[in-house]
Amino acid sequence: MTTDISITIKPADEKNDAIINAEILKSLDKKGIPFKKDDVTSVFVKKSIDARHGQIKILLRYKVYIGEKPNGDGEFLPTWKKADGKHTVIIVGSGPAGLYAAFRLLEDGIKPILVERGSCTDERKVDVTNLENEGKLNAQSNFCFGEGGAGTFSDGKLYTRSNKRGDIGKIYRIFVEFGAPERIMTDAHPHIGTDKLPGIISGMRKKIIELGGEFYFDTLCTDLIIEEKSNLTVKGIRTKNLKTGQESQLSGDAVILATGHSAIDIYKMIAKISPESLEAKTFAVGVRVEHPRSLIDSIQFHGKTMPEAAEYRLTTQVDGRGVYSFCMCPGGYIVPCATAENQIVINGMSGSGRNSKWSDAAIVVERRPEDIPEEFLQKAREDGCPALAGLYWRTELEEETFRQGKGQFAPAQKLTDFLSHKDSTALPETSYKPGVVASRLDKWLPEEIRSRLEKGFRDFDKNMHGFVCDDALLIATESRTSTPVRILRKKESLECEGIANLYPSGEGSGYSGGIGSSAMDGEKVAAKICEKLKVEN
């Protein structure tokens, strides 16, 4: 028989197998399960840390086999087939939704063609370095665009609460197959790290090519090829090579849109073809708050020393809108994520070791469609697609942030000065490489965002006393937590509501919120295409 066992141990005993085994046997005894010691085999499942009530505890979960051996559950990898050429699916975007869609298609021998506006990881590294060190932005290859998507060079967090959307274990296993550490299979909040992800993503690409898939980097999808009969049906895409300027066409049995949360041109393209296929959705914007890692560790671990950097998750309600932490990066960095010359956008990331001297998180305010000012609604109506209003507002905020900064030097203010409504005469040291300039965020951030952030920070300090301090730095603006627009799709077929054979997928289409959930959504969409092609055959 098998059973699940959870035990609690002290941090000092985490590597002590004798103590762990004894606790497992005690738990079996408490559950009234008969066993012989030699017949018990335990397999580690998950670890988490409980730092509540001033005493740190390590929580470990095991699957325990009594009188039988582990059967290999959790080690399954799908069987990928060489593409047979009978069917081809075009995937626009090579982030997690696009890559995992490609792998799912290859389970059925269907050829994936991935079209990516950004560069491959090796070239993208150069673009990212130039942006951080010299403020030189490549609008098509940066922290948001390029092989592997936004997560490749901005953290690689895998934690998701969307486990019902698919098999998250399968997603993790495929990552491990291409070089991710085994611990992601068991950590409570799995994380790969931006220092390791590029190599993993490159390995995935090589495997897809080996199986007959194709990649087109530095290639922009400029339009859909539409056949107009009784309904709009996509037959392929038009492309432009961003290095040579060459324009071309690609045809396929279906097109998957997996373009991420920053591909503004894709939303506008859909709006021209089928505006009713877009709807406005809730999103969130705010700032990054950065503390010395030692301070956050001390708060969370109650002054005790732990080998890993401390995490936190904060949430509150202010005037009917959520205010919460997002993408918390323990031992991390803040990075520039603009995708146009006249904007500043920031995000956070951590290396695999999470060992920088800072910890940061986005603190954002929920923004609903009804919160968008009339001027942006009017502009969207004039452009024929009211759903774009939130996108227009977000863009204006990013451009205002640029006006308040200096090049890619981001506007910043001490948290205590933000709450006191005064100038910051000196700013704490920051991990943000382009640099920061002192700015009165409390004056120019939209009032409905600023006032809620103020109340939110005061609430957070009650839960994490010391969170509000002179060493805490606010940097603007965090605006790409999710997209303000959803590309509508049918519930059963997952096709776009207004365009047949077009399959919106992932974070950019409004159906996921991170690497893990995007990968699962890409798989789900690809599976639907496989089902459809089997029926048609």
Coordinates of C-alpha atoms in Angstrom, one line a residue:
M1 CA 0.0 0.0 0.0
T2 CA 1.0 3.7 -0.3
T3 CA 0.2 6.7 1.9
D4 CA 1.2 10.3 2.1
I5 CA 3.1 11.4 5.2
S6 CA 3.9 14.9 6.4
I7 CA 6.5 15.6 9.1
T8 CA 7.8 18.6 10.8
I9 CA 11.5 18.9 11.8
K10 CA 14.0 21.6 12.9
P11 CA 16.2 23.3 10.3
A12 CA 19.3 21.7 11.8
D13 CA 17.8 18.2 11.2
E14 CA 16.9 18.7 7.5
K15 CA 19.9 16.5 6.4
N16 CA 19.6 14.0 9.2
D17 CA 18.2 10.9 7.6
A18 CA 18.0 9.0 10.9
I19 CA 15.7 11.6 12.4
I20 CA 13.6 12.0 9.3
N21 CA 13.1 8.2 9.0
A22 CA 12.2 8.0 12.7
E23 CA 9.6 10.7 12.2
I24 CA 8.1 9.0 9.2
L25 CA 7.7 5.7 11.2
K26 CA 6.1 7.7 14.0
S27 CA 3.6 9.2 11.6
L28 CA 2.7 5.7 10.2
D29 CA 2.2 4.5 13.8
K30 CA -0.1 7.5 14.6
K31 CA -2.1 6.7 11.5
G32 CA -2.6 3.2 12.7
I33 CA -0.9 1.7 9.6
P34 CA 0.7 -1.7 10.3
F35 CA 4.2 -2.0 8.9
K36 CA 7.6 -3.7 9.3
K37 CA 10.5 -1.3 9.3
D38 CA 12.3 -3.1 6.5
D39 CA 9.2 -3.0 4.3
V40 CA 8.9 0.9 4.4
T41 CA 10.3 3.0 1.4
S42 CA 9.8 6.7 1.4
V43 CA 10.0 9.0 -1.6
F44 CA 10.5 12.8 -0.9
V45 CA 7.7 14.9 -2.5
K46 CA 7.8 18.5 -1.3
K47 CA 9.5 20.8 1.2
S48 CA 8.2 24.1 2.6
I49 CA 9.2 26.5 5.4
D50 CA 6.9 27.6 8.2
A51 CA 8.3 30.7 9.9
R52 CA 5.2 31.7 11.7
H53 CA 5.0 32.4 15.5
G54 CA 8.7 33.2 15.7
Q55 CA 9.9 29.6 15.4
I56 CA 11.2 28.2 12.1
K57 CA 10.0 24.7 11.1
I58 CA 10.7 22.6 8.0
L59 CA 7.7 20.8 6.6
L60 CA 8.5 17.7 4.5
R61 CA 6.0 15.6 2.6
Y62 CA 6.7 12.0 1.5
K63 CA 4.9 9.3 -0.4
V64 CA 5.5 6.1 1.7
Y65 CA 5.4 2.6 0.2
I66 CA 4.7 -0.3 2.6
G67 CA 5.4 -3.7 1.3
E68 CA 6.0 -2.5 -2.2
K69 CA 8.5 -0.5 -4.2
P70 CA 8.0 2.9 -5.9
N71 CA 6.5 2.4 -9.3
G72 CA 8.1 5.3 -11.0
D73 CA 5.1 7.6 -10.9
G74 CA 6.2 11.2 -11.5
E75 CA 9.0 10.2 -13.8
F76 CA 7.0 9.8 -17.0
L77 CA 8.2 11.7 -20.1
P78 CA 6.0 11.9 -23.2
T79 CA 7.0 10.1 -26.3
W80 CA 7.8 12.5 -29.0
K81 CA 7.6 11.5 -32.6
K82 CA 9.5 12.7 -35.7
A83 CA 7.2 15.1 -37.6
D84 CA 5.7 13.2 -40.5
G85 CA 5.0 16.3 -42.6
K86 CA 1.2 15.5 -43.0
H87 CA 0.2 18.5 -40.9
T88 CA 1.9 21.7 -39.9
V89 CA 0.9 24.1 -37.1
I90 CA 2.4 27.7 -36.9
I91 CA 3.2 28.9 -33.4
V92 CA 3.7 32.7 -33.1
G93 CA 5.9 33.1 -30.0
S94 CA 8.5 30.8 -28.5
G95 CA 7.8 31.4 -24.8
P96 CA 6.5 28.6 -22.5
A97 CA 3.1 28.4 -24.2
G98 CA 4.7 28.1 -27.6
L99 CA 7.4 25.7 -26.7
Y100 CA 5.1 23.3 -24.8
A101 CA 2.6 23.5 -27.6
A102 CA 5.3 22.4 -30.0
F103 CA 6.2 19.4 -27.8
R104 CA 2.6 18.4 -27.5
L105 CA 2.2 18.5 -31.3
L106 CA 5.2 16.3 -31.6
E107 CA 3.6 13.7 -29.4
D108 CA 1.3 13.2 -32.5
G109 CA 4.0 13.7 -35.1
I110 CA 2.6 17.1 -36.1
K111 CA 5.2 19.6 -37.4
P112 CA 5.5 22.9 -35.4
I113 CA 6.9 26.0 -37.0
L114 CA 7.8 28.6 -34.3
V115 CA 8.0 32.2 -35.4
E116 CA 9.7 34.5 -32.9
R117 CA 10.2 38.2 -33.2
G118 CA 13.1 38.2 -30.9
S119 CA 16.5 36.5 -31.1
C120 CA 17.8 33.2 -30.0
T121 CA 19.1 33.0 -26.4
D122 CA 22.8 33.6 -27.3
E123 CA 22.0 36.8 -29.3
R124 CA 19.4 37.8 -26.8
K125 CA 22.0 37.8 -24.0
V126 CA 23.9 40.5 -25.8
D127 CA 20.7 42.6 -26.2
V128 CA 19.8 42.2 -22.6
T129 CA 23.4 43.1 -21.4
N130 CA 23.4 46.2 -23.7
L131 CA 20.1 47.3 -22.2
E132 CA 21.3 46.9 -18.6
N133 CA 24.8 48.3 -18.9
E134 CA 24.4 50.9 -21.6
G135 CA 20.6 51.6 -21.8
K136 CA 20.5 50.5 -25.4
L137 CA 17.2 49.0 -26.2
N138 CA 16.5 46.5 -29.0
A139 CA 12.7 46.9 -29.3
Q140 CA 12.4 43.4 -30.7
S141 CA 14.9 41.4 -28.6
N142 CA 15.0 42.2 -24.9
F143 CA 13.8 41.0 -21.5
C144 CA 10.2 40.5 -22.9
F145 CA 10.8 39.4 -26.5
G146 CA 13.0 36.5 -27.6
E147 CA 13.5 32.8 -27.3
G148 CA 11.9 31.4 -24.2
G149 CA 9.7 34.4 -23.6
A150 CA 9.7 36.9 -20.8
G151 CA 10.7 34.3 -18.1
T152 CA 14.0 33.3 -19.7
F153 CA 15.9 36.4 -18.6
S154 CA 13.6 37.5 -15.8
D155 CA 13.6 34.8 -13.1
G156 CA 12.1 31.5 -14.2
K157 CA 9.6 31.1 -11.3
L158 CA 7.5 28.0 -11.9
Y159 CA 5.1 28.2 -9.0
T160 CA 1.5 28.1 -10.0
R161 CA -1.9 27.7 -8.3
S162 CA -3.4 26.6 -11.6
N163 CA -2.8 22.9 -11.2
K164 CA -6.3 22.0 -12.4
R165 CA -5.5 23.4 -15.9
G166 CA -3.2 20.5 -16.7
D167 CA -0.4 18.3 -15.5
I168 CA 2.1 20.6 -13.9
G169 CA 4.3 17.6 -13.0
K170 CA 4.7 16.9 -16.7
I171 CA 5.8 20.5 -17.3
Y172 CA 8.4 20.2 -14.6
R173 CA 9.6 16.8 -15.8
I174 CA 10.2 18.2 -19.3
F175 CA 12.2 21.1 -17.8
V176 CA 14.3 18.6 -15.8
E177 CA 14.9 16.6 -19.0
F178 CA 16.6 19.6 -20.5
G179 CA 18.7 20.5 -17.5
A180 CA 16.6 22.0 -14.8
P181 CA 17.5 20.9 -11.2
E182 CA 15.6 17.9 -9.9
R183 CA 14.5 20.0 -6.9
I184 CA 11.9 21.8 -9.0
M185 CA 9.9 18.6 -8.8
T186 CA 9.6 18.9 -5.0
D187 CA 10.1 22.5 -3.9
A188 CA 7.0 24.3 -2.6
H189 CA 7.9 27.3 -4.8
P190 CA 10.0 25.9 -7.6
H191 CA 12.4 28.2 -9.3
I192 CA 15.0 27.6 -12.0
G193 CA 16.9 30.9 -12.2
T194 CA 17.7 33.2 -15.1
D195 CA 21.3 32.0 -15.1
K196 CA 20.2 28.4 -16.0
L197 CA 17.1 29.0 -18.1
P198 CA 18.8 30.1 -21.4
G199 CA 20.7 26.8 -21.7
I200 CA 17.6 24.8 -20.9
I201 CA 15.5 26.7 -23.5
S202 CA 18.3 26.2 -26.1
G203 CA 18.2 22.5 -25.4
M204 CA 14.4 22.4 -26.0
R205 CA 14.8 24.2 -29.3
K206 CA 17.5 21.7 -30.5
K207 CA 15.2 18.8 -29.6
I208 CA 12.2 20.3 -31.5
I209 CA 14.4 20.9 -34.5
E210 CA 15.8 17.3 -34.2
L211 CA 12.2 16.0 -34.4
G212 CA 11.4 18.0 -37.5
G213 CA 10.2 21.4 -36.1
E214 CA 11.4 24.7 -37.4
F215 CA 12.3 28.0 -35.8
Y216 CA 12.3 31.5 -37.4
F217 CA 14.0 34.0 -35.1
D218 CA 14.0 37.8 -35.6
T219 CA 10.8 37.3 -37.6
L220 CA 7.7 39.4 -37.0
C221 CA 4.2 38.1 -37.7
T222 CA 2.8 41.1 -39.5
D223 CA -0.6 39.8 -40.4
L224 CA -2.9 36.7 -40.7
I225 CA -3.7 35.1 -44.0
I226 CA -7.5 35.0 -43.9
E227 CA -9.9 33.0 -46.1
E228 CA -13.3 34.6 -46.1
K229 CA -16.2 32.2 -46.7
S230 CA -19.1 31.9 -44.3
N231 CA -16.7 32.8 -41.5
L232 CA -13.1 34.1 -41.1
T233 CA -10.6 31.3 -41.3
V234 CA -6.9 31.7 -40.8
K235 CA -4.7 29.8 -43.3
G236 CA -1.3 31.1 -42.3
I237 CA 0.6 34.2 -41.5
R238 CA 2.6 37.0 -43.2
T239 CA 6.1 37.6 -41.8
K240 CA 9.0 40.0 -42.0
N241 CA 12.6 39.2 -41.2
L242 CA 13.7 42.0 -39.0
K243 CA 17.4 41.7 -40.0
T244 CA 17.0 41.4 -43.8
G245 CA 13.6 43.1 -44.3
Q246 CA 12.5 40.1 -46.4
E247 CA 8.7 39.5 -46.3
S248 CA 7.3 36.1 -46.7
Q249 CA 4.3 33.8 -46.0
L250 CA 3.8 30.6 -44.0
S251 CA 0.9 28.3 -44.3
G252 CA -0.4 25.7 -41.8
D253 CA -3.4 23.7 -40.6
A254 CA -3.7 26.0 -37.6
V255 CA -2.0 29.0 -36.0
I256 CA -1.3 29.3 -32.3
L257 CA -0.9 32.8 -30.9
A258 CA 1.5 32.6 -27.9
T259 CA 2.9 36.1 -28.1
G260 CA 3.2 37.1 -24.5
H261 CA 1.8 40.2 -22.6
S262 CA 3.9 42.8 -24.4
A263 CA 3.0 42.2 -28.1
I264 CA 0.8 45.3 -28.5
D265 CA 0.9 45.0 -32.3
I266 CA -0.8 41.5 -32.1
Y267 CA -3.8 43.0 -30.3
K268 CA -4.1 45.7 -32.8
M269 CA -3.9 43.2 -35.6
I270 CA -6.8 41.2 -34.2
A271 CA -8.7 44.4 -33.6
K272 CA -8.6 45.2 -37.3
I273 CA -9.7 41.8 -38.4
S274 CA -12.2 40.9 -35.7
P275 CA -12.6 43.5 -32.9
E276 CA -15.4 41.4 -31.3
S277 CA -12.7 38.8 -30.6
L278 CA -11.1 41.0 -27.9
E279 CA -12.4 41.9 -24.5
A280 CA -11.0 44.1 -21.7
K281 CA -9.9 42.3 -18.6
T282 CA -8.6 43.1 -15.1
F283 CA -4.9 43.6 -14.7
A284 CA -2.6 45.3 -12.2
V285 CA 0.1 48.0 -12.1
G286 CA 2.3 49.5 -9.4
V287 CA 5.9 49.7 -8.4
R288 CA 8.8 47.5 -7.3
V289 CA 9.9 47.7 -3.7
E290 CA 13.5 46.7 -2.9
H291 CA 15.0 45.9 0.5
P292 CA 18.3 44.7 1.7
R293 CA 18.0 40.9 1.6
S294 CA 19.3 40.7 5.2
L295 CA 16.4 42.9 6.4
I296 CA 13.7 40.7 4.7
D297 CA 15.4 37.5 6.0
S298 CA 15.5 38.9 9.5
I299 CA 11.8 39.8 9.4
Q300 CA 10.7 36.5 8.0
F301 CA 13.0 34.2 9.9
H302 CA 12.7 36.2 13.2
G303 CA 16.3 37.1 13.4
K304 CA 17.5 33.5 12.8
T305 CA 19.9 32.5 10.0
M306 CA 18.7 30.3 7.2
P307 CA 20.6 29.1 4.1
E308 CA 18.0 30.3 1.6
A309 CA 16.7 33.8 1.1
A310 CA 13.3 34.5 2.6
E311 CA 10.1 34.9 0.6
Y312 CA 7.0 36.9 1.4
R313 CA 3.5 37.2 0.0
L314 CA 1.3 40.2 1.0
T315 CA -2.2 41.1 0.1
T316 CA -4.9 43.5 1.3
Q317 CA -8.0 45.3 0.0
V318 CA -8.1 49.1 -0.4
D319 CA -11.2 50.9 -1.5
G320 CA -12.6 47.9 -3.3
R321 CA -9.4 46.9 -5.1
G322 CA -6.8 44.3 -4.4
V323 CA -3.3 45.5 -3.5
Y324 CA -0.7 42.7 -3.4
S325 CA 2.8 41.6 -3.9
F326 CA 3.6 39.9 -7.2
C327 CA 6.7 38.0 -8.5
M328 CA 8.6 38.3 -5.2
C329 CA 12.3 37.8 -5.9
P330 CA 14.3 36.7 -2.8
G331 CA 18.0 37.4 -3.3
G332 CA 17.2 39.0 -6.6
Y333 CA 17.6 42.0 -8.9
I334 CA 15.4 44.6 -10.7
V335 CA 15.7 44.7 -14.4
P336 CA 14.6 47.0 -17.3
C337 CA 11.8 45.5 -19.4
A338 CA 10.8 48.2 -21.9
T339 CA 9.8 47.2 -25.4
A340 CA 9.8 50.7 -26.9
E341 CA 12.2 53.6 -26.8
N342 CA 10.0 56.1 -25.0
Q343 CA 8.9 53.9 -22.1
I344 CA 10.3 52.6 -18.8
V345 CA 9.0 49.2 -17.5
I346 CA 10.6 47.2 -14.7
N347 CA 10.5 43.6 -13.5
G348 CA 12.3 41.4 -11.0
M349 CA 14.4 38.3 -11.3
S350 CA 16.7 36.0 -9.3
G351 CA 19.5 33.7 -10.2
S352 CA 19.3 30.0 -9.3
G353 CA 21.2 30.7 -6.0
R354 CA 19.0 33.6 -5.0
N355 CA 22.1 35.1 -3.4
S356 CA 22.2 38.8 -4.3
K357 CA 22.2 41.2 -1.4
W358 CA 18.7 42.5 -2.3
S359 CA 15.1 41.1 -2.2
D360 CA 12.4 42.8 -4.2
A361 CA 8.7 42.4 -5.2
A362 CA 6.2 44.1 -7.3
I363 CA 3.5 45.8 -5.2
V364 CA 0.6 46.3 -7.5
V365 CA -3.0 47.6 -7.5
E366 CA -5.9 45.8 -9.3
R367 CA -7.1 47.7 -12.3
R368 CA -10.5 46.8 -13.7
P369 CA -11.9 47.8 -17.1
E370 CA -14.4 50.2 -15.5
D371 CA -11.4 52.1 -13.9
I372 CA -9.9 53.2 -17.2
P373 CA -10.3 57.0 -17.7
E374 CA -12.8 58.2 -20.4
E375 CA -10.1 59.7 -22.7
F376 CA -8.7 56.2 -23.3
L377 CA -12.1 54.6 -23.7
Q378 CA -12.9 57.3 -26.3
K379 CA -9.7 56.7 -28.2
A380 CA -10.3 52.9 -28.2
R381 CA -13.9 53.5 -29.5
E382 CA -12.6 55.8 -32.2
D383 CA -10.2 53.0 -33.2
G384 CA -13.1 50.6 -33.5
C385 CA -12.2 48.4 -30.5
P386 CA -13.2 49.5 -27.0
A387 CA -11.3 46.5 -25.5
L388 CA -8.0 48.3 -26.2
A389 CA -8.7 51.1 -23.7
G390 CA -6.7 49.5 -20.8
L391 CA -3.8 48.9 -23.2
Y392 CA -3.7 52.5 -24.2
W393 CA -3.8 53.6 -20.5
R394 CA -1.0 51.2 -19.7
T395 CA 1.1 52.6 -22.5
E396 CA 0.6 56.2 -21.4
L397 CA 1.7 55.3 -17.8
E398 CA 4.9 53.6 -19.2
E399 CA 5.6 56.7 -21.3
E400 CA 5.0 59.0 -18.3
T401 CA 7.4 56.9 -16.3
F402 CA 10.0 57.5 -19.1
R403 CA 9.4 61.3 -18.9
Q404 CA 10.0 61.1 -15.1
G405 CA 13.2 59.1 -15.5
K406 CA 16.3 59.7 -17.6
G407 CA 16.8 57.3 -20.5
Q408 CA 16.5 53.9 -18.8
F409 CA 17.4 55.4 -15.4
A410 CA 14.1 54.7 -13.6
P411 CA 12.3 57.1 -11.3
A412 CA 12.6 56.1 -7.6
Q413 CA 11.7 57.3 -4.1
K414 CA 12.4 56.0 -0.7
L415 CA 9.3 54.2 0.7
T416 CA 9.3 56.4 3.8
D417 CA 9.4 59.5 1.7
F418 CA 6.6 58.2 -0.5
L419 CA 4.4 57.8 2.5
S420 CA 5.5 61.2 4.0
H421 CA 5.0 63.0 0.6
K422 CA 8.5 64.5 0.4
D423 CA 11.6 64.5 -1.7
S424 CA 14.2 61.8 -1.4
T425 CA 17.5 63.7 -0.9
A426 CA 19.4 60.4 -1.1
L427 CA 18.5 57.0 -2.5
P428 CA 19.6 53.6 -1.2
E429 CA 21.9 51.4 -3.3
T430 CA 19.9 49.4 -5.8
S431 CA 20.3 46.3 -7.9
Y432 CA 18.8 48.1 -10.9
K433 CA 21.7 48.3 -13.3
P434 CA 20.8 51.2 -15.6
G435 CA 20.4 53.3 -12.4
V436 CA 17.7 55.4 -10.8
V437 CA 16.9 59.1 -10.4
A438 CA 15.1 60.6 -7.5
S439 CA 11.4 61.3 -8.3
R440 CA 8.2 62.2 -6.5
L441 CA 6.3 59.1 -7.3
D442 CA 3.7 60.2 -4.8
K443 CA 3.0 63.2 -7.1
W444 CA 2.8 61.8 -10.6
L445 CA 1.5 58.2 -10.2
P446 CA -2.2 58.2 -10.9
E447 CA -4.1 59.1 -7.7
E448 CA -6.2 55.9 -7.6
I449 CA -2.9 53.9 -7.8
R450 CA -0.9 56.1 -5.4
S451 CA -3.5 56.3 -2.6
R452 CA -4.1 52.5 -2.6
L453 CA -0.3 51.8 -2.6
E454 CA 0.0 54.1 0.5
K455 CA -2.7 52.3 2.4
G456 CA -1.3 48.9 1.2
F457 CA 2.2 49.6 2.4
R458 CA 0.9 50.6 5.9
D459 CA -1.1 47.4 6.1
F460 CA 1.9 45.3 5.0
D461 CA 4.0 46.9 7.7
K462 CA 1.6 45.6 10.3
N463 CA 2.1 42.1 9.1
M464 CA 5.8 42.4 8.5
H465 CA 7.0 45.0 11.0
G466 CA 10.0 46.8 9.6
F467 CA 8.9 46.5 6.0
V468 CA 8.4 50.2 5.9
C469 CA 11.9 51.6 6.5
D470 CA 14.5 54.1 5.1
D471 CA 16.3 51.3 3.4
A472 CA 13.3 50.4 1.3
L473 CA 13.3 51.8 -2.3
L474 CA 10.4 52.2 -4.6
I475 CA 11.1 52.0 -8.4
A476 CA 8.5 52.7 -11.1
T477 CA 6.8 51.3 -13.0
E478 CA 5.7 47.6 -12.8
S479 CA 3.0 47.4 -15.5
R480 CA 3.4 44.1 -17.2
T481 CA 2.1 41.7 -14.5
S482 CA -0.5 40.6 -17.0
T483 CA -2.3 41.9 -20.1
P484 CA -5.3 44.3 -20.1
V485 CA -6.8 42.4 -23.1
R486 CA -8.1 38.9 -23.6
I487 CA -8.4 37.2 -27.0
L488 CA -11.7 35.4 -26.7
R489 CA -11.8 31.7 -27.5
K490 CA -14.5 29.1 -27.6
K491 CA -14.8 27.0 -24.5
E492 CA -14.8 23.6 -26.2
S493 CA -12.6 23.9 -29.3
L494 CA -10.3 26.7 -27.8
E495 CA -10.4 28.5 -31.2
C496 CA -10.6 32.2 -31.4
E497 CA -14.3 33.4 -31.1
G498 CA -14.2 35.3 -34.4
I499 CA -11.5 33.6 -36.4
A500 CA -11.5 29.8 -37.1
N501 CA -8.2 27.9 -37.0
L502 CA -6.6 30.6 -34.8
Y503 CA -5.8 29.4 -31.2
P504 CA -5.0 32.1 -28.6
S505 CA -2.8 30.7 -25.8
G506 CA -0.8 31.7 -22.8
E507 CA -0.3 34.9 -20.9
G508 CA -0.6 37.3 -23.8
S509 CA -3.9 35.9 -24.8
G510 CA -5.2 36.3 -21.2
Y511 CA -5.3 32.6 -20.2
S512 CA -2.4 32.2 -17.9
G513 CA -0.1 34.1 -15.5
G514 CA 3.4 32.7 -15.5
I515 CA 5.7 30.0 -16.9
G516 CA 3.9 27.0 -15.5
S517 CA 0.3 28.0 -16.3
S518 CA 1.4 29.2 -19.7
A519 CA 3.1 26.0 -20.5
M520 CA 0.0 24.0 -19.5
D521 CA -2.2 26.3 -21.6
G522 CA 0.0 25.8 -24.6
E523 CA -0.2 22.0 -24.2
K524 CA -4.0 22.2 -23.8
V525 CA -4.4 24.2 -27.0
A526 CA -2.1 21.9 -29.0
A527 CA -4.0 18.9 -27.7
K528 CA -7.2 20.4 -29.1
I529 CA -5.6 20.9 -32.5
C530 CA -4.4 17.3 -32.5
E531 CA -7.9 16.1 -31.7
K532 CA -9.3 18.2 -34.5
L533 CA -6.8 17.0 -37.1
K534 CA -7.4 13.4 -36.2
V535 CA -11.1 13.8 -36.7
E536 CA -10.6 15.5 -40.1
N537 CA -8.3 12.6 -41.2

